[in-house]
Short mmCIF file of C-alpha atoms in Angstrom, two decimals:
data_model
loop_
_atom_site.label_atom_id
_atom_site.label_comp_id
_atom_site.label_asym_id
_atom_site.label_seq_id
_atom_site.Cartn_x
_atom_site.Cartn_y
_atom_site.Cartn_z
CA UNK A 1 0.00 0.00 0.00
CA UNK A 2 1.68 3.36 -1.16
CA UNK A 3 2.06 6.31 0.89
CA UNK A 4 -0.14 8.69 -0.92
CA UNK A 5 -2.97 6.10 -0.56
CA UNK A 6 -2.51 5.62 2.94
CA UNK A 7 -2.75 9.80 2.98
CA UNK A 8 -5.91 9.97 0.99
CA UNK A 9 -7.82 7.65 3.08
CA UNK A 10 -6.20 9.00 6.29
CA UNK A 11 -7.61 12.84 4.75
CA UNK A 12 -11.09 11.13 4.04
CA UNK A 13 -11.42 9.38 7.40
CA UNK A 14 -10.46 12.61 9.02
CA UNK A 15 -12.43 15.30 6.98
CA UNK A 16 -15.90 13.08 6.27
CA UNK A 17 -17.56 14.41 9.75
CA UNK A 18 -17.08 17.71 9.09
CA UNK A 19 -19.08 20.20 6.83
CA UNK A 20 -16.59 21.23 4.74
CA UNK A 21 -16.27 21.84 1.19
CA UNK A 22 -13.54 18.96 -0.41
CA UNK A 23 -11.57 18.75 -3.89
CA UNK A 24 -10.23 15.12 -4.92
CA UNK A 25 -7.92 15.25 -8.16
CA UNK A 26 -6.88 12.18 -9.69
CA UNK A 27 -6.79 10.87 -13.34
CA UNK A 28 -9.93 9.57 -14.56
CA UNK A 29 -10.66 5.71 -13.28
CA UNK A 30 -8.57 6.54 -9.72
CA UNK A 31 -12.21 6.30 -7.83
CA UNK A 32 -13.08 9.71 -7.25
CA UNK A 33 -16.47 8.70 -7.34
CA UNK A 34 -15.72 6.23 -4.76
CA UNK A 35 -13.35 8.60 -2.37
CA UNK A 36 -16.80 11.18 -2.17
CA UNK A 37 -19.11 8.04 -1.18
CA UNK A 38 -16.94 7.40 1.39
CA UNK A 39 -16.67 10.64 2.84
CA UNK A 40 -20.78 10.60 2.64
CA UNK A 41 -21.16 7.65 4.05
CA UNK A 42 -19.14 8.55 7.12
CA UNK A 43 -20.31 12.32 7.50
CA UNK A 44 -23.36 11.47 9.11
CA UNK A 45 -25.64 13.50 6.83
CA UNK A 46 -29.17 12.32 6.94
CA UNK A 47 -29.95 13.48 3.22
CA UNK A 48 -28.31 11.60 0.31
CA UNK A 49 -26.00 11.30 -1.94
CA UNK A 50 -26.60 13.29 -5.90
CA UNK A 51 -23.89 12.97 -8.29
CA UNK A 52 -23.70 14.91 -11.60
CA UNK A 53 -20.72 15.14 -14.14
CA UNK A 54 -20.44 18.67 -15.07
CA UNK A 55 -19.37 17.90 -18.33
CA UNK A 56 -21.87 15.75 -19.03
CA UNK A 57 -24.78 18.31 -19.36
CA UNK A 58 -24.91 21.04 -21.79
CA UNK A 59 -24.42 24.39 -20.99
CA UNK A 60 -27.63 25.30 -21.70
CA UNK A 61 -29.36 22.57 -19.14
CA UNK A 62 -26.69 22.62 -16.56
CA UNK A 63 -27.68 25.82 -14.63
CA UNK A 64 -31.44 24.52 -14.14
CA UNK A 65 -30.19 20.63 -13.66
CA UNK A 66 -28.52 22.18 -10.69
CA UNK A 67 -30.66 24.99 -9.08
CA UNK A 68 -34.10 24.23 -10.88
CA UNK A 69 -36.49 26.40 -12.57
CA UNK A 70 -40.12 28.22 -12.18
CA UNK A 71 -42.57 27.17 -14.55
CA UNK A 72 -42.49 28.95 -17.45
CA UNK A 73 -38.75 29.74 -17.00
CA UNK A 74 -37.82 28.62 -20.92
CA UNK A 75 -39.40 27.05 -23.58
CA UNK A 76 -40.25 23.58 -22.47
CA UNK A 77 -40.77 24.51 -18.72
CA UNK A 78 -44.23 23.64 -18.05
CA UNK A 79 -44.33 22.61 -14.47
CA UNK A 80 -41.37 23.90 -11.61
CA UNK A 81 -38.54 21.61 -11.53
CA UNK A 82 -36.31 21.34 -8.38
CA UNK A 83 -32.63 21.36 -8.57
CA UNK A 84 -30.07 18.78 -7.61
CA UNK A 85 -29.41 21.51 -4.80
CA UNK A 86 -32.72 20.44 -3.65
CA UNK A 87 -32.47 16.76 -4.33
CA UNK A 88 -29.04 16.62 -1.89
CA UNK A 89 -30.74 18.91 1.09
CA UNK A 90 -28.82 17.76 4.23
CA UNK A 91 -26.85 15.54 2.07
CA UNK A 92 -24.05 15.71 0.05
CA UNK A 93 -23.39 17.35 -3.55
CA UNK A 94 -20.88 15.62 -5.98
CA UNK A 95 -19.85 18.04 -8.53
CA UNK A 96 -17.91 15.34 -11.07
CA UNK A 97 -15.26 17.22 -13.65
CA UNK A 98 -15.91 20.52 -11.87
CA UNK A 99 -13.61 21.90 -14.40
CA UNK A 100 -15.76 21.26 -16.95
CA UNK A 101 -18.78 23.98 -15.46
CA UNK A 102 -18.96 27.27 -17.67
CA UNK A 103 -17.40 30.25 -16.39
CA UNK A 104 -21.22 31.95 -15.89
CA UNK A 105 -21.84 29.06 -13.97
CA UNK A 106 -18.98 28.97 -11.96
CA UNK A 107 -20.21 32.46 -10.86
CA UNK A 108 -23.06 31.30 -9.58
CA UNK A 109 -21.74 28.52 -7.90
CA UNK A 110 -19.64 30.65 -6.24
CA UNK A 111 -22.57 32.44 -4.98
CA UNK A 112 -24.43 29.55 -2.96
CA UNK A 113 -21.51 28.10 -2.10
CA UNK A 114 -21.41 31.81 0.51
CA UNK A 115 -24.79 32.53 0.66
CA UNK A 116 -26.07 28.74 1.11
CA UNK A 117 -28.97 29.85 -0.83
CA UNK A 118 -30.34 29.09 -4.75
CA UNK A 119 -32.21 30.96 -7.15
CA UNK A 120 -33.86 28.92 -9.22
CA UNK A 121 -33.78 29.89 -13.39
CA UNK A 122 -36.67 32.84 -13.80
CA UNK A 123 -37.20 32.96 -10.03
CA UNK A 124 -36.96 35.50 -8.06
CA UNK A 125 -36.96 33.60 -4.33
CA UNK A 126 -34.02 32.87 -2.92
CA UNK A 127 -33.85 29.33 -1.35
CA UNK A 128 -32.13 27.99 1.55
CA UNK A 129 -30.03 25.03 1.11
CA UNK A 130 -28.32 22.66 3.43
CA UNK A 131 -25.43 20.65 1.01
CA UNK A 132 -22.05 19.75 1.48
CA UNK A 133 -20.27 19.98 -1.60
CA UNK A 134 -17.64 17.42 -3.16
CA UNK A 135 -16.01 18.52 -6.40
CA UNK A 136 -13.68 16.42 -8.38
CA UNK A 137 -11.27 17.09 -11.63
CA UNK A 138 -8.99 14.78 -13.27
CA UNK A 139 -7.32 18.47 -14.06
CA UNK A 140 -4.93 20.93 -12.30
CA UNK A 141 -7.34 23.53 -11.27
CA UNK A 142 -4.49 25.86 -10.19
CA UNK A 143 -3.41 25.30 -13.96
CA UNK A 144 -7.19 26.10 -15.58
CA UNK A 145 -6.71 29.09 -13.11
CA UNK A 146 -3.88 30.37 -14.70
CA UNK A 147 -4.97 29.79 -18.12
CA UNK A 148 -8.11 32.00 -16.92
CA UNK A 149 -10.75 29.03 -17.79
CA UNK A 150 -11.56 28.54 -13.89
CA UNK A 151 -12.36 31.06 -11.82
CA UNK A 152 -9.57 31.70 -8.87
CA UNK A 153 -12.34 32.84 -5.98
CA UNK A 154 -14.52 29.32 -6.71
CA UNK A 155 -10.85 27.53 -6.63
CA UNK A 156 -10.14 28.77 -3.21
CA UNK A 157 -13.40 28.23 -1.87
CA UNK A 158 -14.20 24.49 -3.10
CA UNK A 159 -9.89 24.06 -1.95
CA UNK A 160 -10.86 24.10 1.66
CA UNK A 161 -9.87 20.37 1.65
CA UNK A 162 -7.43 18.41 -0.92
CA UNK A 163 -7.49 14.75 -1.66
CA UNK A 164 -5.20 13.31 -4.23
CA UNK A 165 -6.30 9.77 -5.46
CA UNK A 166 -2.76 8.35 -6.88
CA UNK A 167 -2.75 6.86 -9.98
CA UNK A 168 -2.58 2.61 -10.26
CA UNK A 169 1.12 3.20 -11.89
CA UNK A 170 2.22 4.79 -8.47
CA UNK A 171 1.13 1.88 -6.30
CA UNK A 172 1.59 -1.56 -8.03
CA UNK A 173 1.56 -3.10 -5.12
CA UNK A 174 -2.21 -2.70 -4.81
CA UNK A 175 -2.79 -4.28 -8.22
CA UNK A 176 -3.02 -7.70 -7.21
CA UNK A 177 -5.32 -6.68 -3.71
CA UNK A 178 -7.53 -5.00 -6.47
CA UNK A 179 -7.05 -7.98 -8.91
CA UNK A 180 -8.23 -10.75 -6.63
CA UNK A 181 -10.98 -8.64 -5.47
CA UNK A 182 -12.60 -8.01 -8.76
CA UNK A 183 -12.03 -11.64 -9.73
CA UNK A 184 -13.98 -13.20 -6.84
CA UNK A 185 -16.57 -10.47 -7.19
CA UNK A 186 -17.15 -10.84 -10.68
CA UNK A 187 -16.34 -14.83 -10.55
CA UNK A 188 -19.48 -14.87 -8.07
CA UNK A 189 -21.51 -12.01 -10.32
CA UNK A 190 -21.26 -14.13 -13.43
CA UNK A 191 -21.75 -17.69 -12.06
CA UNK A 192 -18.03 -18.70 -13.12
CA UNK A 193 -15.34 -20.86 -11.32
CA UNK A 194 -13.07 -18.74 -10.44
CA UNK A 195 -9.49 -19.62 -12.37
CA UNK A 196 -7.90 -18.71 -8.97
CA UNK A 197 -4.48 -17.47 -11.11
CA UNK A 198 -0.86 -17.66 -9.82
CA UNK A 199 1.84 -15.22 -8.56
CA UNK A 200 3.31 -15.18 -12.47
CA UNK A 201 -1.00 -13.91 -13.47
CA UNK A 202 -0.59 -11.22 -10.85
CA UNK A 203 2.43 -9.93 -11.78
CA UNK A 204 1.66 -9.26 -15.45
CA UNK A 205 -0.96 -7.33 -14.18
CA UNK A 206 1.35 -5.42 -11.62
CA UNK A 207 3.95 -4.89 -14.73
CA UNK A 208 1.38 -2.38 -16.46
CA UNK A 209 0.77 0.84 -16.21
CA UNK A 210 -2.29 0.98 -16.19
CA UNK A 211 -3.71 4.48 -18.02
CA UNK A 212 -7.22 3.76 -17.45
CA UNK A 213 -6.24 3.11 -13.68
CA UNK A 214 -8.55 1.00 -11.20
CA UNK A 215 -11.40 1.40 -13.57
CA UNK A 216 -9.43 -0.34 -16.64
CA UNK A 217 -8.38 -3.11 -14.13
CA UNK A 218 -12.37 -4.24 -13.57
CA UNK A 219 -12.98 -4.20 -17.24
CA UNK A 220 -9.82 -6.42 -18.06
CA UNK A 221 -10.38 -8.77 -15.10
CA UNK A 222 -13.91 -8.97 -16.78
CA UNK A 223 -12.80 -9.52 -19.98
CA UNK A 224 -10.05 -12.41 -18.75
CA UNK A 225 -13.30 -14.25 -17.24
CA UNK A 226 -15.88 -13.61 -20.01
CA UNK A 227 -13.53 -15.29 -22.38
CA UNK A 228 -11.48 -17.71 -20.67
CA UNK A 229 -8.35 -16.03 -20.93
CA UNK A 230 -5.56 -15.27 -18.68
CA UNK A 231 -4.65 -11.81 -17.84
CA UNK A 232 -1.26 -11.48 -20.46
CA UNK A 233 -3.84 -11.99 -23.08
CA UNK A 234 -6.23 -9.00 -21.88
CA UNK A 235 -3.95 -5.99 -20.96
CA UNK A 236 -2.65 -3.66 -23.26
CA UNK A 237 0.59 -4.84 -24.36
CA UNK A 238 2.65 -1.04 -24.79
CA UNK A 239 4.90 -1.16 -22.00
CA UNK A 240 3.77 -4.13 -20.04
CA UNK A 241 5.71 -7.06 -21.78
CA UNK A 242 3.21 -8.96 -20.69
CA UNK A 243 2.23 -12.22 -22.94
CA UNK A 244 5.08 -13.29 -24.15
CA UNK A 245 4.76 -16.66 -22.55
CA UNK A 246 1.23 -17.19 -22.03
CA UNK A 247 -0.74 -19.83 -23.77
CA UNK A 248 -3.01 -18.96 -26.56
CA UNK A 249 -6.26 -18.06 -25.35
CA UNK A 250 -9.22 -20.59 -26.56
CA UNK A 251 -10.59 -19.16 -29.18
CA UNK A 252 -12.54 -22.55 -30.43
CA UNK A 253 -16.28 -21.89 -31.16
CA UNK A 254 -17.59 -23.21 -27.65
CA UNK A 255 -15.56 -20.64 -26.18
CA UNK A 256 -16.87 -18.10 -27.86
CA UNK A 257 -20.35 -18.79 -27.55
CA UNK A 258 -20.16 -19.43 -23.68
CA UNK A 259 -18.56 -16.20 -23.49
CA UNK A 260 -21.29 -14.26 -25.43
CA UNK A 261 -23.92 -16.57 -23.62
CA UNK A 262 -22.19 -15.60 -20.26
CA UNK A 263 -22.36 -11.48 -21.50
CA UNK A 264 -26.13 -11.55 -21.88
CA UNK A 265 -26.49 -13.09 -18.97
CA UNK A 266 -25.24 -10.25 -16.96
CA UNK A 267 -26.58 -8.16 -19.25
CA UNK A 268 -30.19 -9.01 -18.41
CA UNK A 269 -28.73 -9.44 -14.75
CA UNK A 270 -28.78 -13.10 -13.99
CA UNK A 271 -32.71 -13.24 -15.67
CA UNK A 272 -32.34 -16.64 -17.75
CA UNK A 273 -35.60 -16.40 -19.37
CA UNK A 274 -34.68 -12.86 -20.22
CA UNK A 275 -31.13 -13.84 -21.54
CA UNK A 276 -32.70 -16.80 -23.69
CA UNK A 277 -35.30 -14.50 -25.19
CA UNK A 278 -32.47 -12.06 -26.22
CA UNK A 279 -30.14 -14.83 -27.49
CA UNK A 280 -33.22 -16.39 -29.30
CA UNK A 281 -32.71 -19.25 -27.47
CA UNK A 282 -35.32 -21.82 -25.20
CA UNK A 283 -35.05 -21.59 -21.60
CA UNK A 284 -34.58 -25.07 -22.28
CA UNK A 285 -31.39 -24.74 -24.29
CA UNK A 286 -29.82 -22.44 -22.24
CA UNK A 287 -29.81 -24.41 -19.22
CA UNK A 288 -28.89 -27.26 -21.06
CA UNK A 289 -25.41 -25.21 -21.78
CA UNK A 290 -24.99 -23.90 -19.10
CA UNK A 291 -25.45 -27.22 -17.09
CA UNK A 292 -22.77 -28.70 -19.77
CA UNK A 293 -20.50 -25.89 -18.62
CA UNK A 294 -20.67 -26.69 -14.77
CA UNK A 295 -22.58 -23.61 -14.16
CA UNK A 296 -26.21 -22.77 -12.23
CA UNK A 297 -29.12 -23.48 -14.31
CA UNK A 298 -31.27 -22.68 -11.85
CA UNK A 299 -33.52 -19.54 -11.02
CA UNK A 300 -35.33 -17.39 -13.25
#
């Protein structure tokens, strides 16, 4: 476990009582998400948790998405909506990609972040709110600052609290913790024995860097199971010399349908009759397989 981990979840273990604002930075997949749960979980809060990524609204939506709007505020606006503001009351705020939000915005922001009040769009009532705010950025705001795309007085003010979320290429040693995790979770998930791989598995996962951090790691360890293949044959290959000496993955026809077979399955989230009508299959048949594969064919 690296020391900058060991930080971050010392910071969040410390800070998630209190009411005060909190920036974590990280690259995307590092589990910013995650890192703001946890400090909600643990605050003691009695309202909930309402994430939004700021980047993933238009600029044109984003300012009612987050404060609401009277009826008649804009073409469209039949009936008063309330904000996310009002969704988290006594709760917590996640503000995802926070460098993302429009300058206007960020004005605003700014502005109920000190007044603890919102106006929603075409009102004229000022509201009172009661949210803790997290905002995240896979960016240097201090850089966005400088380059005059983030506003310096909202910096300060969401900065109260830092939490850096290291990158997976800065703490290999966690790669295998993560690893087995995700393998007997998603072994379990997907009805599939688990492979159980050895130390030489683990380390060609611990020889890459990773660039899609923890979140690339779940989708490969998916992957690995899904087809039957063992984690050289999965990872991106650019700087990880890993694969060199693994065995060809099965790629026979069997394989590939239990793999697909297996995919729908989760897809329709363990529903067999809903996995055979999507594979165009009889319940019959697909239990049938599965049975021939050693897995549950059982349920419903």
């Amino acid at each position: 476990d690296c020391a900058s981990m060991h930080e971050a979840c010392a910071i969040i273990q410390r800070i998630a009582p209190m009411p005060s604002t909190v920036l974590i930075e990280g690259e995307s997949g590092t589990g910013k998400e995650l890192a703001a749960r946890a400090i909600h979980a643990r605050s003691g809060r009695p309202g909930g948790f309402v994430a939004i990524n700021c980047g993933a609204v238009s600029a044109d939506l984003l300012e009612s998405e987050l404060f609401g709007h009277v009826k008649g505020a804009f073409t469209g606006a039949h009936q008063a909506r309330e904000g996310l503001f009002g969704y988290a009351q006594g709760g917590t705020l996640f503000l995802d990609e926070i460098a993302e939000l429009p300058l206007g915005l960020q004005a605003k922001l700014l502005r109920v972040l000190e007044e603890r009040t919102v106006r929603p769009v075409g009102g004229n009532e000022e509201i009172p709110v009661d949210v803790r705010i997290i905002a995240a950025t896979n960016r240097s705001l201090s850089s966005q600052v400088a380059a005059g795309r983030f506003r310096e007085d909202l910096f300060y003010r969401l900065n109260v609290v830092s939490v850096r979320l290291p990158p997976l290429r800065e703490r290999r040693e966690d790669v295998p913790l993560l690893a087995r995790y995700f393998l007997d979770r998603l072994a379990a998930e997907f009805g599939i024995p688990n492979p159980g791989w050895d130390g030489w598995d683990l380390d060609q996962l611990s020889r890459y860097d990773w660039p899609g951090n923890v979140r690339e790691l779940r989708n490969v360890i998916e992957r690995c199971l899904l087809l039957g293949r063992r984690p050289g044959h999965c990872i991106g290959e650019q700087g990880s010399g890993a694969g060199a000496h693994d065995p060809e993955p099965d790629l026979s026809l069997e394989a590939v349908e239990r793999a697909h077979i297996l995919r729908v399955l989760h897809i329709a989230e363990g529903n067999k009759s809903e996995a055979a009508r999507r594979l165009c299959l009889s319940r019959k048949t697909l239990d049938r397989k599965l049975k021939a594969w050693g897995l549950p064919a059982t349920g419903c």
